[in-house]
Coordinates of C-alpha atoms and ligand atoms in Angstrom, one line a residue:
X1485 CA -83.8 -88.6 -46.0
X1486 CA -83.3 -90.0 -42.8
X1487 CA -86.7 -90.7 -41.9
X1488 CA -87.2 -92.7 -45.6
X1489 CA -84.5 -94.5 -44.6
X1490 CA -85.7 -95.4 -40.9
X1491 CA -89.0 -96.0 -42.1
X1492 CA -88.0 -98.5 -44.7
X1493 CA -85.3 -100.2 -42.2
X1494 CA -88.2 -100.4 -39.7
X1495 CA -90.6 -101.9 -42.7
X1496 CA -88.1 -104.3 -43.6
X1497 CA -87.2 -105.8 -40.2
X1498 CA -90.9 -106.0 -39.0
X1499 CA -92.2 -107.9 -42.3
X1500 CA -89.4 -109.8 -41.7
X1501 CA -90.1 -110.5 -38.3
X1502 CA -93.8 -110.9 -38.7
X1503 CA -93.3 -113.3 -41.5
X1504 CA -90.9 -115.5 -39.0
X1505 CA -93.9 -115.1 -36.2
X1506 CA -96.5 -115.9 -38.2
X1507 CA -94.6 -118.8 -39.5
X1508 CA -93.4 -119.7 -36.1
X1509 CA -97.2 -119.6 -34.7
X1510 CA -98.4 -121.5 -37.4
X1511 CA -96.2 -124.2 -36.9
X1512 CA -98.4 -127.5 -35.8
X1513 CA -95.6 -130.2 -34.3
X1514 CA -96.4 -133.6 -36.8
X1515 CA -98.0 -131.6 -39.3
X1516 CA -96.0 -132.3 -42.4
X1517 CA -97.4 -129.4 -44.3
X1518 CA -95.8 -127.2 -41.4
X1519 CA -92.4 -128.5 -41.7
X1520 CA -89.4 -129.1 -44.3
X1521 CA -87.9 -132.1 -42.3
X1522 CA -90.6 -134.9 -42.0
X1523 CA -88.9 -138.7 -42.4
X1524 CA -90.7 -141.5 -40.2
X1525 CA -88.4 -144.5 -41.7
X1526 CA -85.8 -145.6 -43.7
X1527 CA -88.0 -146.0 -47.1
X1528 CA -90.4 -143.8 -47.9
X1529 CA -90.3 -141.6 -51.6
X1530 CA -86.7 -139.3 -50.6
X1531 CA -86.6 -135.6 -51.0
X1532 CA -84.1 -134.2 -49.9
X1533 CA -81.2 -135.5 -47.6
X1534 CA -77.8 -133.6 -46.5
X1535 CA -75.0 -135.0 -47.7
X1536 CA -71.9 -134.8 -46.0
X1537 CA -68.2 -133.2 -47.4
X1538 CA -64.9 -134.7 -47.2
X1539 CA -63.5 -130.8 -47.1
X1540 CA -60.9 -130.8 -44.2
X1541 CA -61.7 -134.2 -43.0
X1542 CA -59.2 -135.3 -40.6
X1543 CA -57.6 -138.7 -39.3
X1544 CA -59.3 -139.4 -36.3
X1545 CA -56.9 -139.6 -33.1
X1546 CA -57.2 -142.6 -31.8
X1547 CA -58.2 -142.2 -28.3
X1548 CA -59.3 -145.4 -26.3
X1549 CA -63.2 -144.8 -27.3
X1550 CA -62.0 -144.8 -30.7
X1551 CA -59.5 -147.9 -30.3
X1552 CA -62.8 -149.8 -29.3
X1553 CA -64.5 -149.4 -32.1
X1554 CA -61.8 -150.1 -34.7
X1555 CA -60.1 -152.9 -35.8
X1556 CA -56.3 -153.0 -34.1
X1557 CA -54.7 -153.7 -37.6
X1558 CA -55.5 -150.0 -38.0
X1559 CA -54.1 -148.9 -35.2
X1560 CA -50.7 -148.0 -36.3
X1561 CA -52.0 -146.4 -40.0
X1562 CA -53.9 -144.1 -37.9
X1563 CA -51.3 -143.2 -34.9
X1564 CA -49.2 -142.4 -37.6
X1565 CA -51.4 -140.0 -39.3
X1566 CA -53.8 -139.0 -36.6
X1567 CA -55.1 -135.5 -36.8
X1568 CA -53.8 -134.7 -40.4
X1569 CA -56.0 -133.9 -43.5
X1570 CA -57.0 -137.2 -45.1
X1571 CA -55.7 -135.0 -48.0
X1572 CA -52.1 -135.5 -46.8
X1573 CA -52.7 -139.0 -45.9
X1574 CA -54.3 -141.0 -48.6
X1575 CA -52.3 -141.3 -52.2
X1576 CA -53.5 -138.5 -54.3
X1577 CA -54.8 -140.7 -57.2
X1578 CA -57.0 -142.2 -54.9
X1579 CA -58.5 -139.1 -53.1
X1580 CA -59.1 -137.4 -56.5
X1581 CA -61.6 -140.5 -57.0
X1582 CA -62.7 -139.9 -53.9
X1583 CA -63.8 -136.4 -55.2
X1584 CA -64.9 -137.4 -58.0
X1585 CA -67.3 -139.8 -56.9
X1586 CA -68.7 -137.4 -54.4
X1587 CA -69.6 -135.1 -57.4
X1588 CA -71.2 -137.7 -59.2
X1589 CA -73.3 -138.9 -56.3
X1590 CA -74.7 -135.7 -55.8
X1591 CA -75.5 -135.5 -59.4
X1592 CA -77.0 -139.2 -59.4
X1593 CA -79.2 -137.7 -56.6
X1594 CA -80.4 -134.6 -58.1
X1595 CA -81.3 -136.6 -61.3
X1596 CA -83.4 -138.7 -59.2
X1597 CA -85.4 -135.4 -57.9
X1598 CA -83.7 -135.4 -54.5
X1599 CA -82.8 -132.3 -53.2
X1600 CA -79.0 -132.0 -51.8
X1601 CA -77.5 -130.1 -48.9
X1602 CA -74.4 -129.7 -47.0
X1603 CA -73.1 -129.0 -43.9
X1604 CA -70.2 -126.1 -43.2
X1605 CA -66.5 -127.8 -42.3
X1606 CA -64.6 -126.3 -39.6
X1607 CA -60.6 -126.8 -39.7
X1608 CA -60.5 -130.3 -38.0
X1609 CA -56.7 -130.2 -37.9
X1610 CA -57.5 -127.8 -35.0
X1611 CA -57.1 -129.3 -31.2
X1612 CA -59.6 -128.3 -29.2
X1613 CA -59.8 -128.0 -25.3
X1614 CA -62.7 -128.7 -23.0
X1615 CA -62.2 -128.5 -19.2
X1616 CA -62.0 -132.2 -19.2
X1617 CA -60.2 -133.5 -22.7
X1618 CA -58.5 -132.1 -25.6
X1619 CA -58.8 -133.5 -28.8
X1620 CA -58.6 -133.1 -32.5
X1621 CA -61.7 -132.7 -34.2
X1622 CA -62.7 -135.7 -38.0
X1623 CA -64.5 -134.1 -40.2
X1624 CA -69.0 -133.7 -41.3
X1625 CA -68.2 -136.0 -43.9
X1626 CA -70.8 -138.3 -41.9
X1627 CA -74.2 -136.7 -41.2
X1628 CA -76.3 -139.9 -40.4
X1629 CA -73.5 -140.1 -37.3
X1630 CA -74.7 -136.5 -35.7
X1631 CA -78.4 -136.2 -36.8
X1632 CA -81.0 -138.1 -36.1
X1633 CA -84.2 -137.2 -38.2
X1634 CA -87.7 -138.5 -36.5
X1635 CA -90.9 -137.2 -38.4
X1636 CA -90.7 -133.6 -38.4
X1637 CA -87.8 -133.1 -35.2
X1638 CA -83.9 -133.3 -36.1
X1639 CA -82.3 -134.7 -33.2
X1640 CA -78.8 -133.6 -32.6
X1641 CA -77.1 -136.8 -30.8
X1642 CA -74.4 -136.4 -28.4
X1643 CA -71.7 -137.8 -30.2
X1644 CA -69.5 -140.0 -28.3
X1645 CA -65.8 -139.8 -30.1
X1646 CA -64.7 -136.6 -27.9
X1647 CA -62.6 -136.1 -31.3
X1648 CA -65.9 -135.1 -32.6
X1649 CA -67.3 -133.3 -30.0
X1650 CA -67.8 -130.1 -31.4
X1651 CA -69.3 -131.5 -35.0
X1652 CA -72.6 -130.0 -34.3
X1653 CA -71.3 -126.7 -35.1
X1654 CA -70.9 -127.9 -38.9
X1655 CA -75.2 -128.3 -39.0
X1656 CA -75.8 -125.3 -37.3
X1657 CA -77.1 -123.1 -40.5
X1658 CA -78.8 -126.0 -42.1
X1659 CA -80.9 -126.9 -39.2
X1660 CA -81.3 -123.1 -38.2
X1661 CA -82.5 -123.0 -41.7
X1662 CA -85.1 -125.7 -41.4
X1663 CA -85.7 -125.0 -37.7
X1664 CA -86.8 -121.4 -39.6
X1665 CA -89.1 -122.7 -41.7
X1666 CA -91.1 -125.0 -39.4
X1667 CA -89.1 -128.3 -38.5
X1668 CA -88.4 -129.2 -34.6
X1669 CA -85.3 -129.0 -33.4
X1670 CA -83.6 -130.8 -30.2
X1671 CA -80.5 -131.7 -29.0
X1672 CA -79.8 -134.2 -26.4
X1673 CA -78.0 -133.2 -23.4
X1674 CA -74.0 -132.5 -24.0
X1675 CA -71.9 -134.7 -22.6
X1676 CA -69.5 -134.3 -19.7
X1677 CA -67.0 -136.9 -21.3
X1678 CA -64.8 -137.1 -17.9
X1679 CA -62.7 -140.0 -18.1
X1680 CA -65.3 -141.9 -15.7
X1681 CA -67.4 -142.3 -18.6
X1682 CA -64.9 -144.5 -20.1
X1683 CA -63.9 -147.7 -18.6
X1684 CA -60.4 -147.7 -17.2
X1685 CA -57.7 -149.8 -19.5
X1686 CA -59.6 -150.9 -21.4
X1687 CA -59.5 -153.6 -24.4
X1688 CA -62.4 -155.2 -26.7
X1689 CA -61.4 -158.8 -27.2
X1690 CA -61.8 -158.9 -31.0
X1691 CA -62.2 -162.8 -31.0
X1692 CA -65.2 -162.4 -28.6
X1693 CA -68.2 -164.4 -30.0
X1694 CA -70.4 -162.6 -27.1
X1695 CA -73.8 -160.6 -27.5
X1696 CA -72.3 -157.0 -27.0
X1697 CA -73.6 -155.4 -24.1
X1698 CA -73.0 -153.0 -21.6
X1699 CA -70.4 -155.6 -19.8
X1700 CA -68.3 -155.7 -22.5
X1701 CA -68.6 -152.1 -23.7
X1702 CA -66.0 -149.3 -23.1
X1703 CA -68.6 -146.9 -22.2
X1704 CA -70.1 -146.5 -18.5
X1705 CA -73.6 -145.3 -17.3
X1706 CA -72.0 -142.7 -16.0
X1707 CA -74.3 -140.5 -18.6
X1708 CA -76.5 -140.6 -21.9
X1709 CA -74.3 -141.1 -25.3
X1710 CA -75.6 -141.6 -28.7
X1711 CA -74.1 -141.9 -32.0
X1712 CA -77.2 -141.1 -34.5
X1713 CA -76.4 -143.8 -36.7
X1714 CA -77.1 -146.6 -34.3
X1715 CA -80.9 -145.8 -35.0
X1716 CA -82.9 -147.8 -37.8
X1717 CA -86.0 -146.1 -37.9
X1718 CA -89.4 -148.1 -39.3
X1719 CA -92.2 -146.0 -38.5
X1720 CA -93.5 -146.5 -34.7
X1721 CA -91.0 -148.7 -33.9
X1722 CA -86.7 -147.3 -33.7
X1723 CA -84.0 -149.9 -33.6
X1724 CA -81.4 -148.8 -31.5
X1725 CA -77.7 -150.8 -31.7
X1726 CA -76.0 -150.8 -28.1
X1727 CA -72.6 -150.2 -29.3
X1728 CA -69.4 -148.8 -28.0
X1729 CA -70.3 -145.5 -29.1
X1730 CA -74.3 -145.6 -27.6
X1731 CA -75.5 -146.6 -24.1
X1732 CA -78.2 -147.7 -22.2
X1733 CA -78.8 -144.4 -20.9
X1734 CA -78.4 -143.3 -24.4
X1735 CA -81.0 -145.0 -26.1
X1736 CA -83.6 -144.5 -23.2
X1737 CA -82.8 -140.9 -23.4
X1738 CA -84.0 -141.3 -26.9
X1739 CA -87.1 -144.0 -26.1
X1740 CA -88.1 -141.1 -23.3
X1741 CA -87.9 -137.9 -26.1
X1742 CA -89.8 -140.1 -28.2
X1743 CA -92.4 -142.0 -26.5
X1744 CA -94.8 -138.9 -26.8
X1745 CA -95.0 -139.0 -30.5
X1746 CA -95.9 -143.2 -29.8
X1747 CA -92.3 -144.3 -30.8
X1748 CA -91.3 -147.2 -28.8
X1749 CA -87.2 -147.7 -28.9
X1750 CA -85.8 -151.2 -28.8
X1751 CA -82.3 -151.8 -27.9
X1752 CA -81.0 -154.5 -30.1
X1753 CA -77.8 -156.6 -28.7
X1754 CA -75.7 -158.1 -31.8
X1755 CA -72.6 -160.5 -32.0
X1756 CA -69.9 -157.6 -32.4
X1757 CA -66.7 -157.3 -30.5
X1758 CA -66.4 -153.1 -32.1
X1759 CA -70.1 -152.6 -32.8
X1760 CA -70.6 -148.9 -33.9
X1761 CA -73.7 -147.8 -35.7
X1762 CA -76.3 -150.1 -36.8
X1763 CA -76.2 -149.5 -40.2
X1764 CA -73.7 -151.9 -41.2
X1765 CA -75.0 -154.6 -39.2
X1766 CA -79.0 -154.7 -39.5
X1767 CA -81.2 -152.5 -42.3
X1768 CA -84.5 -152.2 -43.0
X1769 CA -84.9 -151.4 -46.7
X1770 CA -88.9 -151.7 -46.6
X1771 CA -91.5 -153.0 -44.5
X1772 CA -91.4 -157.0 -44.0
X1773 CA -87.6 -157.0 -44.7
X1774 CA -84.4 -157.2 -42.6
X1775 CA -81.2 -157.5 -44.0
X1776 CA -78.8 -158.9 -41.3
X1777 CA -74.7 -159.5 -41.6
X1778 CA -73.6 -163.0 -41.5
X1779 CA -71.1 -162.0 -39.1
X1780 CA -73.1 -160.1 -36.9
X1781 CA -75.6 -162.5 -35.6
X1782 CA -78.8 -160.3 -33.8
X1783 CA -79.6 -161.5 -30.0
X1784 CA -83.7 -160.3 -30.6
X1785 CA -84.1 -161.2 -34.3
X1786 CA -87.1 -162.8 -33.2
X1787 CA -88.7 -159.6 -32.8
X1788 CA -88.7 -159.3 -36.7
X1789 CA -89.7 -162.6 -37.7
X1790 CA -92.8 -163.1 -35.1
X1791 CA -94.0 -160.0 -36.6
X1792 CA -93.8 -162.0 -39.9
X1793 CA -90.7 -160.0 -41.4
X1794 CA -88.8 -162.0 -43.6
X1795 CA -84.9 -161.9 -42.1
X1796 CA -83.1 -162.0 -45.0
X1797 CA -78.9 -162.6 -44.8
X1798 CA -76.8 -160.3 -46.8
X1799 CA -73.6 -161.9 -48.4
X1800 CA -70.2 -160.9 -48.1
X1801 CA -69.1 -157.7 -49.7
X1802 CA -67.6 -158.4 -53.4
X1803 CA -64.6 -155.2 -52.7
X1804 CA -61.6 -156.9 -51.1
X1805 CA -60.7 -156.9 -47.9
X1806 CA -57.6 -155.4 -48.4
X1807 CA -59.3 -152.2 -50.0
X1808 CA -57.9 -149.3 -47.9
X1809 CA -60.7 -149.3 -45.4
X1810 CA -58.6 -146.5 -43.5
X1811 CA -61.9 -146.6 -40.0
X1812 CA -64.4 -149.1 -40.8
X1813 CA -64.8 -153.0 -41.5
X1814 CA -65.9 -154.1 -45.3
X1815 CA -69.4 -154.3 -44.4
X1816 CA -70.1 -150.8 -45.9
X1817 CA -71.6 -153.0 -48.7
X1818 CA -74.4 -153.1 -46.7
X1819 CA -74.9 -149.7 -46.1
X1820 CA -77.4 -148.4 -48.6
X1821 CA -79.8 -145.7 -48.8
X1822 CA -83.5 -146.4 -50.1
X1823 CA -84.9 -144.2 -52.8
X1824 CA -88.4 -145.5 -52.0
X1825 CA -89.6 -149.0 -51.4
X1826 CA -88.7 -150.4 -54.6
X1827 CA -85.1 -148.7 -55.4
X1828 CA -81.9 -148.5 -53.3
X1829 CA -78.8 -146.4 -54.0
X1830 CA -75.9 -149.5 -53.5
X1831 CA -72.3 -149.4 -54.3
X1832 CA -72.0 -150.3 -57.8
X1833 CA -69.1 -153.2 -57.4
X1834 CA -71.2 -154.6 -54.8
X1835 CA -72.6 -157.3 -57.1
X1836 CA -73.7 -159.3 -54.6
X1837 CA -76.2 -157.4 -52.4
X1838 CA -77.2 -155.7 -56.1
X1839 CA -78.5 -159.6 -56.6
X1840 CA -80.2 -159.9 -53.0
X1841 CA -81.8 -156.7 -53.5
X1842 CA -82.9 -157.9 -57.0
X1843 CA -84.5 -161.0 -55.3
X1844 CA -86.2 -159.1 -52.7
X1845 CA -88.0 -156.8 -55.7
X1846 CA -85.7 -153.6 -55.1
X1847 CA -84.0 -152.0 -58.0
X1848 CA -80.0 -151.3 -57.7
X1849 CA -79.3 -147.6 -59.1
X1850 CA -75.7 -147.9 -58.7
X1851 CA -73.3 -145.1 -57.2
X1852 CA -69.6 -145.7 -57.7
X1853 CA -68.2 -144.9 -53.7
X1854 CA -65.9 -147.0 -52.9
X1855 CA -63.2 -144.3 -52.7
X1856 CA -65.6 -142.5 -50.1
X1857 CA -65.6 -145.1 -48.6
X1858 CA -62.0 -145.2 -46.8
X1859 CA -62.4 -142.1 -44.9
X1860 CA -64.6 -144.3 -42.8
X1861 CA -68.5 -144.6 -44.6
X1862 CA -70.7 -145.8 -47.1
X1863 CA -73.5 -143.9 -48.7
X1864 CA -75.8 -144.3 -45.7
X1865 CA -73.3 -142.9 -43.3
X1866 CA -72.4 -140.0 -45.4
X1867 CA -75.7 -139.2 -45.8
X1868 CA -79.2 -137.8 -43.4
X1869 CA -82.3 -138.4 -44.8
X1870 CA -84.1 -135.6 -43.7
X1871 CA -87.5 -134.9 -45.7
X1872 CA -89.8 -138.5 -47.7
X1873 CA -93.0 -138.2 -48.6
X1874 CA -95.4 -140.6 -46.3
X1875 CA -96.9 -141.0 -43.0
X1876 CA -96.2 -142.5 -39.3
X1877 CA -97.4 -145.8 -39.3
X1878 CA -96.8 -149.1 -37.5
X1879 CA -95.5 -151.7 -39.5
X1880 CA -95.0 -154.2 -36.3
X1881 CA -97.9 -156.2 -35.4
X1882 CA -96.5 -158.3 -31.5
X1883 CA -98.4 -159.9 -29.0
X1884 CA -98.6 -157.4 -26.3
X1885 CA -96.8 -160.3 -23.5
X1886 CA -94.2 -160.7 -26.1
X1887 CA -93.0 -156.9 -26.1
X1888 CA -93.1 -157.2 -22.0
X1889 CA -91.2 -160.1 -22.3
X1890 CA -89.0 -158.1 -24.2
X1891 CA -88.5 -154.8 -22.8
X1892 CA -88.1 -156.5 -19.2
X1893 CA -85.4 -157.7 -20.4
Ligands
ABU1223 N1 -69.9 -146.0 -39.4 C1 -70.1 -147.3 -39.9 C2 -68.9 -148.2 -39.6 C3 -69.3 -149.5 -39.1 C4 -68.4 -150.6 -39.5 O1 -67.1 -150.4 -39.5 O2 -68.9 -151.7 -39.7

């Protein structure tokens, strides 16, 4: 009896074992065929993509690194509520939309074909302790923050919010799942977040009209910090946002990790007193087209148009102002996700970019979000592309001197 049942353990745990080998081994990096997580831009045919879950979101305490990337008429909303369940905060009728429209996007996406996954939530309400901060944690309600999907590799960023420092642990089955079955996996050094890597006292000037830049950020050198979302990805070439929540060293630790695969990085400078992530600011919806914000004016725009992209200027978002935008600025209207070239998933009261898009020869299927939208994202942010059909290729034809001219800079 014993012996059966030793036997068949042993059976079981070495198939097992030699199906993971032989997977493992068989496992070619950039061979699509070998992995489940393959995604080289912004709008090739979508597949699957992880969609974050507003289950025990928190409001985010605002710590200075916060406080420069959010608008100071927030300030006392979220001091008031900081570290409680968005649940407890926001009026019931509204969060119950909120909900609902969450459901319904996931349905939208599985009637397009699109496979959808979630991350795990950890109680957020929870303070945590590092030898060098405590904090409260937000919530995996944004995924395109945290991962960064290149080709076949998921690149965990370092996050830069210490309130969100321990976010990665949400995506730990779902990319030891796809890390199982053939994808790459990385993640970039964790931060120390001493208080050195924080400028003392200090204060964005919201009227600023300057190019954002490592001057006027919060954040030192002091080490590498990315946000994920301040990536654009189009093929061969990544836009990266310098922002108050990514650094130099940030996105050259990035331009380094990718350069072997023949990625070149480009660190992008935008008008932007409390720039964080590039995705309401500058997006690529397919090749030859940039949408820009009006109010966010690009210092190297001329990268896209002497490559012959046409730079195209989104309007101003058609939901009020005065919508409770409890983190982020209005722009969320601009923060879309592409089903493939010709068909983007955009708010459905965002009339307005519905009508550019319609210009530009891309279809609107439209996702009522707005509610989703007050914890702090639109449907880019609370989403991470992770698997489109379609290949690496370059879509960015410069002179050579004009690339010199810009990277020396
Ligand atoms: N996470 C996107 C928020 C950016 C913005 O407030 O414009």
């Amino acid at each position: 009896m014993f012996t059966k049942l030793a036997r068949s353990l042993h059976d079981h745990f070495s198939a097992n074992s030699l199906q993971l080998t032989k997977r493992l081994c068989s496992y070619t990096p950039g061979n699509k065929n070998h992995s489940p997580v393959w995604a080289w831009n912004e709008w090739d045919p979508l597949e699957e993509i992880v969609l974050g879950t507003p289950e025990m979101a928190c409001c985010p305490e605002v710590l200075p690194e916060a406080k420069a990337c959010i608008s100071e008429n927030k300030f006392d909303f979220l001091i008031k509520h900081k570290g409680k369940y968005w649940k407890s905060v926001i009026e019931p009728e509204h969060y119950k939309l909120m909900l609902d429209e969450h459901a319904n996007f996931i349905r939208i996406l599985q009637g397009e074909g699109v496979k959808v996954v979630h991350p795990e939530p950890i109680d957020f309400a929870k303070t945590f302790k590092t030898p060098n901060f405590s904090a409260h944690g937000v919530d995996c309600a944004m995924p395109r923050d945290f991962l960064l999907i290149v080709g076949d590799e998921m690149i965990e960023s370092t996050m830069t919010w210490r309130s969100r420092y321990f976010e990665f642990m949400c995506y730990k089955t779902l990319i030891k799942d796809y890390w199982r079955r053939g994808a790459k996996w990385t993640a970039a050094p964790k931060p120390m977040c001493r208080e050195s890597l924080f400028k003392e006292n200090y204060c964005a000037d919201e009227d600023s009209s300057a190019f954002f830049d490592e001057k006027t950020s919060i954040l030192t050198e002091e080490e590498p910090v990315f946000d994920a979302a301040d990536f654009i990805r189009c093929g061969r070439d990544i836009f990266a946002h310098v922002s108050q929540v990514s650094n130099n060293s940030g996105i050259e630790w990035v331009r380094r990790h990718l350069a072997p695969k023949g990625i070149r990085v480009h660190a992008l400078n935008f008008v932007d007193p409390k720039p964080m992530h590039i995705d309401t600011t500058l997006f690529t919806p397919r090749p030859g087209v940039a949408i820009t914000c009006p109010e966010r004016p690009c210092l190297q725009i001329g990268l896209f148009k002497k490559a012959g992209w046409d730079v195209v200027v989104a309007p101003y978002p058609d939901i009020p102002k005065n919508f409770p935008y409890y983190i982020s600025s209005q722009w969320l209207s601009l923060n879309v996700v592409m089903l493939d070239e010709k068909r983007v998933l955009v708010e459905k009261d965002e009339i307005g970019i519905q009508k550019l898009f319609e210009k530009i020869g891309i279809t609107s299927v439209k996702v009522p979000f707005k509610h989703c939208f007050s914890i702090g994202g639109g449907i880019h942010c609370w989403t991470s592309d992770v698997r489109r059909r379609g290949d690496l290729q370059n879509y960015f034809d410069w002179p050579q001197e004009l690339l010199e001219k810009f990277e020396a800079k």
